[in-house]
Each structure stands twice: as C-alpha cells, then as structure tokens.
Amino acid sequence: MYIHAIILILSSVILGFSTPAWSLPQFDIQFGSVLFPEKGHEVHHQEEQPITYDCRACHINPTGGGMRNAHGRQFSIERLPITEKTDATEKAAGSAQLNEYLSIGTDIRFAYLRTEDEATSRFEDSFFPMQADLYIAFSPTDYLTFYYQDGVEASGSRETFVLFQNLPYNSHIKAGRFTPPYGLKLDDHTTYIREKLGFGADDSFGQDSGLEVGFGGHRLFGNAAIFNGGPFGGPGSADDNNDKGFSATGGWKSSSFWLAGSFYNNENELEAKTYAGGYAAFHFWRLNLLGEWDHFEVDHLIASTENTGSLYFGEIGISLLKGVNAMVRYERCEDDDGSTCIDDDTLDRLTFGFYLYPSPFTEFIIQYRKNSEDTEIDNDRFLAMLHLFY
Ligand SMILES: [Ca+2]
Ligand SMILES: [Ca+2]
C-alpha cells in the first residue's frame, strides 16, 4: 500500500505538473455553528487543537486549500453529501491516514466549459482536466509537517512547504512555496478577487517562495508572509533584487459572522502593486452571504503610469437540502485606465450555480455566468465540473 503511494507520488513528481486546490469559505460559514458550536464540546475537531472557525479547521495548510486533515475528511463524509455516513465511508476516510506519520489526499477536477462566440476564452467548447493532484503530508511529530503537492495540469504551481504547527496560540511558521495569504481565497480561480490580483491561473495562483507566520484562535486569526516577489515571480523563481513582497490577512470569525481585512505590497523593477481590502461573511437560516472589497494600485515603473481601481464580490448561497446548494454571485471590476479591468472586456458579472454533493468525496458543479460590458458582446459562459476530493 505504502509502496503504491510512493510510486504514485514519484511518478507525479516526474510528470512535474500541478495546480493548487483552494478552500471553500462557504463551508466554514455555512457549517460553523454545526461543527464548531459556540458552547459545549463537539464532535470531530482534533482534541489537542482549539476550536477555530478558520480554514485550518479542515485543511493542513493553515491558510486553506489543498489537502484536508482528519477533521476535513470527517466533515466531507458526514455533513456534506446527500447520502448518510456509513461504516464503509468512515473506513475510506480513515484510510487516508496511512500510518501514524503519513497521510495522503487528492483533488481531481474534470470540467466542461462552453462560451459564447465573442468570448476571448480559448475554452470555447472544451472538456478538460482542470486539476489532478496528489498530496502527501509527513508529520513526524505533532509540531512538524512536511507538505507536498504534485499532479497534472497547470504546470509550475505546487505548494510545498515545511510547517511548524501547534505552537502557542495555535500558531504556525511556514517555509516554502505557497500562495501568500490574502482575502477570501475562494476555490474559483476565475473570480475577479483572485484573477485581477494575481492569484489566478495565468499567474501560477500567486505562488511564491517565502516565509509565513500565523495563528488561528477561537475567534481571532491572522496570517502574514514575506516572499520573493520578483517581476517574473511564481513558483521556484529566484529574487534578483532586495525588495520582498509582503501580504497579511486577519480578523474575527465566529460561527455565523466574519469580519477581516487584507493587505498586499510587492515592488520590483517592473511594477509596484499595493492592495488593501476587507471581507465578511454571514450565516443565518439556510443562507450564506460572502462579500469582499479590494482597492488596488499598480504602478508600471517603466512606462511611468499608474492605475488604481476596486474589485467587488458578493455571493448569496442557499442550502436547499443536505448536499444540494445553490448560489448567485455578483462581481465588478472598475479602474482608472482599464489596464487591469477591461483586458477581457468585462466589467460586471453575474454567476448562477448549483453545487451538488451526491456521495462522499464527490462534488458536481454547474454554473452559468453572464458577463456584461459597456459595449455588450456575446461572451457568457457555461461550466459543468466534476470534482473528486479525498
Ligand atoms: Ca523581490
Ligand atoms: Ca457580454
């Protein structure tokens, strides 16, 4: 069994491609009160860890995304799917923990994308594997984890780091290659709040090499990182100057309300980028509300031009029944000279979608996105995606 896992890992390392998975803040806010109640002791959080409403409740990476921890796996068989948990799925979830020290995980996303004729997307009518990643985590002690991600698709972006964890105040130190902490960190890399800020697929999801520190308390959380920030940044890039990129995010999360802020600064010989923003989430009844606002300033140093603008994101999700969610999402990008916002001729977006969890470890997404421009063109988009995760 272990030999098979190692062979699989080695072969994916040799293939040398990968893409990161991202966290789902929707889950945090939707299920916060169920999984992490304010009072009393509950369920499946690891006993040695304090209850936190933050990404690290379910992911090994404290800033979210990628491999799930034991609690995340338990959540994905118990709370998420339409079907009830069985002994078989419990056993399957548990088998991710290969032994006391070694655990594995995976994300596979297979998508179908269709766009209207006037869209600039090359995925006009395409099936494609968006992601096929394998994770491995080796934790020789409670305080140390070696984290590896590799797979096919989206070459050049893999999170790989050493993590010192369970430090005082549930804090951590991370050293390696990772996506710097900023904003809601949605799983959808095409949202403006990711794509327009350099956390999209064209920018290797913003990954860079550096150091991060953070903590996840019962309600307060914070994460900060320094990274190379080179003009040709991205995974594995070296730094040819003395400037370092910096980002941080932090705030307050309870089981039904979040309020947090983010900051990002990165200067190199080509450009200087500064972002600041806030995000919030709210849960009541069957509804989840998520919102993020970001202000950005990009100085193009060679051309001596400057562009400032704002990004707006709002989402309302509703849990129709267990394992069946619907959402509507509004996005807007506006800036001074159009160099950030209008490169794809899109200013406003409205996205409608259904998120189904028919069985454990399975997600099925269908989405329709209406793109609106000052000069209207036919560029709406339809997405269907099967996502298997473990
Ligand atoms: Ca630098
Ligand atoms: Ca349009």
Coordinates of N, CA and C in Angstrom, one line a residue, residues 181-184 221-224 247-253 258-264 275-280 291-294:
P181 N -1.1 34.8 1.9 CA -2.4 35.0 2.5 C -3.0 36.3 2.0
Y182 N -4.2 36.2 1.5 CA -4.9 37.5 1.1 C -6.4 37.1 0.8
G183 N -7.3 37.8 1.4 CA -8.7 37.7 1.0 C -9.4 36.4 1.3
L184 N -10.5 36.2 0.7 CA -11.4 35.1 0.9 C -10.8 33.8 0.5
F221 N -8.0 35.5 14.1 CA -7.0 34.8 13.3 C -6.1 35.8 12.6
G222 N -4.9 35.4 12.2 CA -4.1 36.3 11.5 C -3.0 35.5 10.8
N223 N -2.6 36.0 9.6 CA -1.5 35.3 8.8 C -0.7 36.4 8.1
A224 N 0.6 36.3 8.1 CA 1.4 37.3 7.4 C 2.6 36.5 6.7
S247 N 2.4 40.2 2.4 CA 1.0 40.2 2.5 C 0.5 39.7 3.8
A248 N -0.7 40.1 4.2 CA -1.2 39.7 5.5 C -2.7 39.7 5.4
T249 N -3.3 38.9 6.2 CA -4.8 38.9 6.4 C -5.1 38.5 7.8
G250 N -6.2 39.1 8.4 CA -6.5 38.8 9.7 C -7.9 39.4 10.1
G251 N -8.5 38.8 11.1 CA -9.8 39.3 11.5 C -10.4 38.5 12.6
W252 N -11.7 38.4 12.5 CA -12.5 37.8 13.6 C -13.5 36.9 12.9
K253 N -13.6 35.7 13.4 CA -14.6 34.8 12.8 C -15.3 34.1 14.0
W258 N -18.2 36.8 10.1 CA -16.8 37.1 10.0 C -16.6 38.6 9.6
L259 N -15.5 39.1 10.0 CA -15.0 40.4 9.5 C -13.5 40.4 9.5
A260 N -12.9 40.6 8.3 CA -11.5 40.5 8.2 C -10.9 41.5 7.2
G261 N -9.6 41.8 7.3 CA -9.0 42.6 6.3 C -7.7 42.0 5.7
S262 N -7.3 42.6 4.6 CA -6.1 42.0 4.0 C -5.2 43.2 3.4
F263 N -3.9 42.9 3.3 CA -3.0 43.9 2.7 C -2.0 43.1 1.9
Y264 N -1.5 43.8 0.8 CA -0.5 43.1 -0.1 C 0.3 44.2 -0.7
Y275 N -2.4 46.3 -2.6 CA -3.8 46.0 -2.4 C -4.2 46.2 -1.0
A276 N -5.4 46.6 -0.7 CA -5.9 46.6 0.6 C -7.4 46.3 0.5
G277 N -7.9 45.5 1.4 CA -9.3 45.2 1.3 C -9.9 44.6 2.5
G278 N -11.2 44.3 2.5 CA -11.9 43.7 3.6 C -12.8 42.6 3.1
Y279 N -13.2 41.7 3.9 CA -14.2 40.7 3.6 C -15.0 40.3 4.8
A280 N -16.2 39.8 4.5 CA -17.1 39.5 5.6 C -17.9 38.3 5.2
G291 N -18.8 38.4 1.2 CA -18.5 39.7 0.4 C -17.0 40.0 0.6
E292 N -16.5 40.6 -0.5 CA -15.1 41.1 -0.4 C -15.0 42.3 -1.2
W293 N -14.2 43.3 -0.7 CA -13.9 44.5 -1.5 C -12.4 44.7 -1.4
D294 N -11.8 45.1 -2.5 CA -10.4 45.3 -2.6 C -10.1 46.6 -3.4

